[in-house]
CSV table of C-alpha atoms in Angstrom, one decimal:
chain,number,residue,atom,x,y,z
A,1,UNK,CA,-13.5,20.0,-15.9
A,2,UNK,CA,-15.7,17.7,-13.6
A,3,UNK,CA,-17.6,15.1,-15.5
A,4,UNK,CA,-21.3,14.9,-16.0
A,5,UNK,CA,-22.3,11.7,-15.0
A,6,UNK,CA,-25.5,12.6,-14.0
A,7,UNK,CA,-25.9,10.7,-11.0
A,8,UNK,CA,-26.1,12.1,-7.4
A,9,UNK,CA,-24.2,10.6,-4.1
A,10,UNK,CA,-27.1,9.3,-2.8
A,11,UNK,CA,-28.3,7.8,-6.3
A,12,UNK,CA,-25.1,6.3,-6.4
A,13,UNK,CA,-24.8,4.6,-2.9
A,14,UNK,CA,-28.1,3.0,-3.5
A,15,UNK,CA,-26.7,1.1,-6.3
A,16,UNK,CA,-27.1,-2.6,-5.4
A,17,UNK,CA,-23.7,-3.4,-5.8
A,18,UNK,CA,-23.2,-5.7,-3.0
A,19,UNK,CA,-19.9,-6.8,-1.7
A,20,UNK,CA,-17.9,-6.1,-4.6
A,21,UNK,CA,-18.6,-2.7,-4.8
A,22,UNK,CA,-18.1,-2.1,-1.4
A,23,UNK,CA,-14.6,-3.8,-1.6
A,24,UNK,CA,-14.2,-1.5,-4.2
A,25,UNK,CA,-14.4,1.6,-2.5
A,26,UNK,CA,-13.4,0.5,0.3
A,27,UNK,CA,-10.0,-0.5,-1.5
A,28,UNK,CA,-9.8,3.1,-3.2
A,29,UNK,CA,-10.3,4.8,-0.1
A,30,UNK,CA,-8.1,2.5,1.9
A,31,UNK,CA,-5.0,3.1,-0.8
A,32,UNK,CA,-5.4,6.5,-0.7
A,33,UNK,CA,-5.1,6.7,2.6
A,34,UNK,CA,-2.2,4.8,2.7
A,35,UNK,CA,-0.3,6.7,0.0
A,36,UNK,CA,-1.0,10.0,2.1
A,37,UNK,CA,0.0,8.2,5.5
A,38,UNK,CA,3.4,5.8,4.0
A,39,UNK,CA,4.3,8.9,2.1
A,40,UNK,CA,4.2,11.0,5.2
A,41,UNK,CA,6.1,8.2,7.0
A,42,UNK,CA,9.1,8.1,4.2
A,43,UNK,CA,9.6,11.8,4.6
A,44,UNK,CA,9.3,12.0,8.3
A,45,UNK,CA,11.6,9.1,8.2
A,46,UNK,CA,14.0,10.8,5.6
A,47,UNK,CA,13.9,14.5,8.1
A,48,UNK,CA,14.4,12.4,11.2
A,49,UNK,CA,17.7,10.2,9.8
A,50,UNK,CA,19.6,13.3,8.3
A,51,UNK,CA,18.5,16.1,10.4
A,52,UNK,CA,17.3,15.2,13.5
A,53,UNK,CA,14.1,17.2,13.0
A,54,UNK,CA,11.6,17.7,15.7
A,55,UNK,CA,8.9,17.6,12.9
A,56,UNK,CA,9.7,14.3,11.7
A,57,UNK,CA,9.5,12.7,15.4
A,58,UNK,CA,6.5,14.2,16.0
A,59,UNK,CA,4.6,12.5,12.5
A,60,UNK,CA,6.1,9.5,13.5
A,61,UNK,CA,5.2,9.8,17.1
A,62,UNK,CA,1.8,10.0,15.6
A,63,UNK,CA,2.2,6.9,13.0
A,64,UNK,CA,4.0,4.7,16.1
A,65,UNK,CA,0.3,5.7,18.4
A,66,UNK,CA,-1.5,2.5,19.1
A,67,UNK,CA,-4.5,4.0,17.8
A,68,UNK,CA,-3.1,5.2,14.7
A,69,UNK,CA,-1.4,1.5,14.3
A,70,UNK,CA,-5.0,-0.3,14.7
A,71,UNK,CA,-6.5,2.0,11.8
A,72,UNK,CA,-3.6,1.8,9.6
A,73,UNK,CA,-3.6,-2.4,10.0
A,74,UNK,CA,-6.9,-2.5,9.6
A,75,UNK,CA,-6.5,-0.3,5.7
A,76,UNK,CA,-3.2,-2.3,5.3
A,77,UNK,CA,-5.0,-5.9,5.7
A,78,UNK,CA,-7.9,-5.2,4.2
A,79,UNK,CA,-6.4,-3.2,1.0
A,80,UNK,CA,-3.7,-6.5,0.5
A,81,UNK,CA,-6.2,-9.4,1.1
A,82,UNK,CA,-8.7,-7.5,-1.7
A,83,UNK,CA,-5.8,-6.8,-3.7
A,84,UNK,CA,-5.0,-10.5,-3.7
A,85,UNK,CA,-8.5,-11.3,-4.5
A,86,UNK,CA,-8.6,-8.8,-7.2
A,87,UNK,CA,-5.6,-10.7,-8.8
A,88,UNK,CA,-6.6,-14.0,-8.7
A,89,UNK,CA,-10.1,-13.2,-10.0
A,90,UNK,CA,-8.5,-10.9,-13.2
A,91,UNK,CA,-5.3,-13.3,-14.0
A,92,UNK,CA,-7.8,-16.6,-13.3
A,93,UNK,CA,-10.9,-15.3,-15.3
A,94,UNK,CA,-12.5,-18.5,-14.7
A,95,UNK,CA,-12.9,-17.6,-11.6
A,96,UNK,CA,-15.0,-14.8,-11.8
A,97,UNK,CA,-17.8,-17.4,-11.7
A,98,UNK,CA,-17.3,-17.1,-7.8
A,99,UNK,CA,-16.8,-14.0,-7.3
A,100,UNK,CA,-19.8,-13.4,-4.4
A,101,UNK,CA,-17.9,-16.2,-2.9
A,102,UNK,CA,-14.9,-14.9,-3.0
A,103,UNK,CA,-15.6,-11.8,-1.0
A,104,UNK,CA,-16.7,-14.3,1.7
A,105,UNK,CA,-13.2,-15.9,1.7
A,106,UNK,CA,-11.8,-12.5,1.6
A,107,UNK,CA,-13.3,-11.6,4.9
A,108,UNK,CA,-13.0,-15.1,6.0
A,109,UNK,CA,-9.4,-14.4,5.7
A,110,UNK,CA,-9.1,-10.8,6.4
A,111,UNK,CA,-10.5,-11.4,10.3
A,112,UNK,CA,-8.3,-13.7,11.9
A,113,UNK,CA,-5.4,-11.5,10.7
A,114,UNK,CA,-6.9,-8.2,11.6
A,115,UNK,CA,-7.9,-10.3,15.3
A,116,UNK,CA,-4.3,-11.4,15.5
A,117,UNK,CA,-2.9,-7.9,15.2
A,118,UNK,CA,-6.2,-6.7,17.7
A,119,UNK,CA,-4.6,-8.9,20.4
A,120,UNK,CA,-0.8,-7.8,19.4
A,121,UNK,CA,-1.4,-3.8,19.4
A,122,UNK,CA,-3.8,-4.1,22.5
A,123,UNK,CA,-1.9,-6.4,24.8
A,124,UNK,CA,1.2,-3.7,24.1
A,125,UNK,CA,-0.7,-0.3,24.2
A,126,UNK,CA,-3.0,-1.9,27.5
A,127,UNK,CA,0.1,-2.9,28.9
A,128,UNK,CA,-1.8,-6.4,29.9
B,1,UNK,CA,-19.1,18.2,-20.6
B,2,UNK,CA,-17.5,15.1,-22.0
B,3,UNK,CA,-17.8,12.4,-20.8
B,4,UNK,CA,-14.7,9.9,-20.2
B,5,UNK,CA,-12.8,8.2,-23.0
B,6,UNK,CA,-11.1,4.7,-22.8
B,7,UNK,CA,-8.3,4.5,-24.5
B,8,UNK,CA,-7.9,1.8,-27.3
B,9,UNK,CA,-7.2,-1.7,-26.6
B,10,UNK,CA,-3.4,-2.4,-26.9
B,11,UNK,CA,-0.7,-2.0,-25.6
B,12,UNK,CA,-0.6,1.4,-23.9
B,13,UNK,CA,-0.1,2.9,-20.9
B,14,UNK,CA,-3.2,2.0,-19.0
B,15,UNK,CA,-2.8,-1.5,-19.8
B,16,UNK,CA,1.2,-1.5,-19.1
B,17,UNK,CA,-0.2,-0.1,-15.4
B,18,UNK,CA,-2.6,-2.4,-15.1
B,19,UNK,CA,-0.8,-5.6,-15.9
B,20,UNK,CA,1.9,-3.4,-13.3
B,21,UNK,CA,-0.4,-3.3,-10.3
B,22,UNK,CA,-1.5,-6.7,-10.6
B,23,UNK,CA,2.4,-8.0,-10.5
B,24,UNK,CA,3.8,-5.4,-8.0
B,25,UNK,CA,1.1,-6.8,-5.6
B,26,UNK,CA,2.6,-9.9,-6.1
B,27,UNK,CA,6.0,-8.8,-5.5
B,28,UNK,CA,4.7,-7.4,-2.7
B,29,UNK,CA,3.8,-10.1,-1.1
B,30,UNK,CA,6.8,-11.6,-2.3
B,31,UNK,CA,9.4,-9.3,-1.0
B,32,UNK,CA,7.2,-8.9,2.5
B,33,UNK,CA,7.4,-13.4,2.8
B,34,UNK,CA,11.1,-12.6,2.3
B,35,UNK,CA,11.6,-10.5,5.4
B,36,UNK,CA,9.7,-12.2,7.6
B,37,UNK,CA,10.9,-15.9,6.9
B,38,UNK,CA,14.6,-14.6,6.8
B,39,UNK,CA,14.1,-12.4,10.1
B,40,UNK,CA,12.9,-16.0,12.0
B,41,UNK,CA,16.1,-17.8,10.6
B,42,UNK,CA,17.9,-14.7,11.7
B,43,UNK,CA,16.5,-15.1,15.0
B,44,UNK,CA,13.9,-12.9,15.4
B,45,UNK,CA,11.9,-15.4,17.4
B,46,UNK,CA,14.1,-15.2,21.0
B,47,UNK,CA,15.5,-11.9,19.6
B,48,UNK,CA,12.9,-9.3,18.9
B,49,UNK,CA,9.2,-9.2,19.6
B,50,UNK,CA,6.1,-9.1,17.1
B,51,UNK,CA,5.9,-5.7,16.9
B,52,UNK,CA,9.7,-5.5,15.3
B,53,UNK,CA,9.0,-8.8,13.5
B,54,UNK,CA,6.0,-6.8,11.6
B,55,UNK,CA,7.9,-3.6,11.4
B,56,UNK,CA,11.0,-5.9,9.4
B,57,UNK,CA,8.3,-7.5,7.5
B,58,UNK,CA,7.2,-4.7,5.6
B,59,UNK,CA,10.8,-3.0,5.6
B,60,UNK,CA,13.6,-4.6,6.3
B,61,UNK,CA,15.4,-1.6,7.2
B,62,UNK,CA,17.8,-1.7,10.3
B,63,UNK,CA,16.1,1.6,12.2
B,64,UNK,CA,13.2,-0.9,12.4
B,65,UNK,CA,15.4,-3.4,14.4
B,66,UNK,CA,17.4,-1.0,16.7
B,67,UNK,CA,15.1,-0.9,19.5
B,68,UNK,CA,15.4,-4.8,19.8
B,69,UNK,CA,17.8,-6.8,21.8
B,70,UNK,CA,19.4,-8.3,18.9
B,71,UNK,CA,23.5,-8.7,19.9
B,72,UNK,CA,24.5,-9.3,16.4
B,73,UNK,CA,23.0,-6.7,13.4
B,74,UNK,CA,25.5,-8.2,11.0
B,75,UNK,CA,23.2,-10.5,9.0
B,76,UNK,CA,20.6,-7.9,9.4
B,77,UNK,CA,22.6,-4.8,7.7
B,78,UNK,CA,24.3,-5.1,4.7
B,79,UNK,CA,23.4,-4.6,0.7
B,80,UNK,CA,21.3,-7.4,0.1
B,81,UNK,CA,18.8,-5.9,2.9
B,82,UNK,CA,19.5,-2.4,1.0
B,83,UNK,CA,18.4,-4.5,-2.5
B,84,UNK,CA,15.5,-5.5,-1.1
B,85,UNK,CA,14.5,-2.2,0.1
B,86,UNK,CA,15.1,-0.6,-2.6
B,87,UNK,CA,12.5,-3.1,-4.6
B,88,UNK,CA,10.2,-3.0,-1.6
B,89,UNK,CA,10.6,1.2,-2.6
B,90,UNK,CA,10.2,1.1,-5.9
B,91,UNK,CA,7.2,-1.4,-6.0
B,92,UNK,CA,5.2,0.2,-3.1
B,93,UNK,CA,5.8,3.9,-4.0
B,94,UNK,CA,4.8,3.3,-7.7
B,95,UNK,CA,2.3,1.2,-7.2
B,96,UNK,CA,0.8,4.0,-4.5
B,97,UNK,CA,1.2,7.1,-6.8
B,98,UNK,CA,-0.2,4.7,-9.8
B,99,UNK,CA,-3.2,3.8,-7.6
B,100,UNK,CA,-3.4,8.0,-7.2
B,101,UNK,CA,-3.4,9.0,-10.5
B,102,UNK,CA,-5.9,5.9,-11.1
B,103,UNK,CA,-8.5,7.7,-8.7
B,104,UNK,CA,-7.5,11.3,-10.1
B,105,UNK,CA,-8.2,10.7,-13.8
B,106,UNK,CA,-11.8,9.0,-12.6
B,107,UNK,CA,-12.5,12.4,-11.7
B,108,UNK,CA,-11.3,14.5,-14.6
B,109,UNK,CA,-11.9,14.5,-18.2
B,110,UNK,CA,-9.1,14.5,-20.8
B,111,UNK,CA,-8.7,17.9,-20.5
B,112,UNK,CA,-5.7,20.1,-20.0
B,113,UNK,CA,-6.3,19.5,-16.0
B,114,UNK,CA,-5.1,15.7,-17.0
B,115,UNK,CA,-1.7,17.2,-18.3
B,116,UNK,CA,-1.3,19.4,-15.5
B,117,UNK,CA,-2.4,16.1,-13.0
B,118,UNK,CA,0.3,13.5,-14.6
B,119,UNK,CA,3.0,16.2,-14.3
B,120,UNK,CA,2.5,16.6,-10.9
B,121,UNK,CA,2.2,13.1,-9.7
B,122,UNK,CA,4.7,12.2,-11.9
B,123,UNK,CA,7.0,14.6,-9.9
B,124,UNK,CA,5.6,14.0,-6.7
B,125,UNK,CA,6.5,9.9,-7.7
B,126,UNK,CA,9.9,10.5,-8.6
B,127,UNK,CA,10.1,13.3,-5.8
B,128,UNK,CA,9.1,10.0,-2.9
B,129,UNK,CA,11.2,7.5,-4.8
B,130,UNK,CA,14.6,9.4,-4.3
B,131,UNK,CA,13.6,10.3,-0.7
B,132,UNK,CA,13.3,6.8,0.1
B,133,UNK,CA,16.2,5.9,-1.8
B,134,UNK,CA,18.0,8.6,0.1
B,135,UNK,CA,17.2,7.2,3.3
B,136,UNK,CA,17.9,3.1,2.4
B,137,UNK,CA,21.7,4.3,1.1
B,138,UNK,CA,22.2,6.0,4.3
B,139,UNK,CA,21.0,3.8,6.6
């Protein structure tokens, strides 16, 4: 049974959140992902190592495509740089004074990583 | 309709998992340090490229050396790796499916559905775990 919250999408997304609620989602959405895309990766992993199995190359044919690496860095990153914020801010409460500030740092952090592995995956997949 | 009910302060299972998530992140980054500072004192830097470096920091299993032109995989395969695997397992995959089942009961009351949603991730947890086991043990 669905719950009545009484509040539609678009309702919702106009809450003026700001960037914590944004990390937020973004964060759900990003584990998610990554629990769908790792699991997939362990099991291909597990069919290629005992069986040989054409099915299990082919996901991590996928999963190894430089496109498919740039998208699941960027979820990766992002998902571990929030999480570290997240824990800082709940096992620091004091904190949570800065916590607009923080999503600053976050991203502040977040993009010379993210550039770093821009350049890595590019250079190799553009063959430069 | 009902609307969501939060459990009573204490210690329970929503606060075991959330004190969980909090710490396995930490591990984590702990275990993922691990790999990548040992993998430069194992050589990695004339030995492998980034790509491989990365692929060893977030699992140091062999497969994700073998493309490299490492001569000697002796300090790179043996138990302690396969330790470290396993916690790099066990942290990642429960922390994933407790992350799922975090999401799921956002969306459903405490109904029966609840009951039949914990049963299933809790197989599907155990059902990834052993798989990945599997596959550390016999690599």
């Amino acid at each position: 049974m669905a719950l009545n919250r009484k509040v539609s999408l678009f309702t919702g997304l106009k809450y003026k959140g700001g960037g914590p609620m944004w990390a937020w989602i973004m964060h759900r959405l990003s584990g998610l992902a990554m629990v769908f895309f790792v699991g997939g990766h362990i099991i291909a992993g597990f069919l290629t190592q005992q069986f040989g199995s054409e099915v299990g190359i082919a996901i991590n044919t996928i999963y190894e495509n430089w496109i498919f690496q740039l998208a699941l860095f960027f979820l990766v990153i992002f998902h571990a740089v929030n999480g570290l914020r997240v824990v800082i801010l709940d096992l620091w409460p004091a904190l949570l004074e800065y916590q607009r500030e923080a999503i600053w740092l976050q991203w502040l952090t977040f993009i010379p990583i993210y550039g770093l592995v821009l350049v890595v995956v590019l250079k190799d997949a553009l063959g430069g | 309709m009902s609307s969501r009910t939060v459990a009573k302060r204490g210690f329970n299972l929503d606060y075991i998992m959330w004190l969980f998530m909090r710490l396995s992140a930490l591990a984590l980054y702990a275990l993922g340090l691990t790999g990548l500072v040992a993998a430069l004192i194992m050589g990695a830097r004339t030995q492998t490229d980034i790509s491989t470096l990365l692929r060893w920091t977030f699992f140091p299993n062999p497969s994700h050396v073998i493309s490299s032109d490492i001569v000697n995989l002796e300090p790179w395969i043996n138990s302690f790796w396969q330790i470290i695997q396993m916690l790099v397992v066990f942290f990642g995959v429960t922390h994933g499916i407790n992350g799922l089942r975090m999401v799921v009961e956002d969306f459903i009351g405490s109904s029966w559905w609840r009951v039949l949603w914990r049963g299933f991730i809790f197989f599907l947890w155990l059902f990834i775990l052993l798989v990945a086991i599997y596959v550390v043990l016999a690599s």
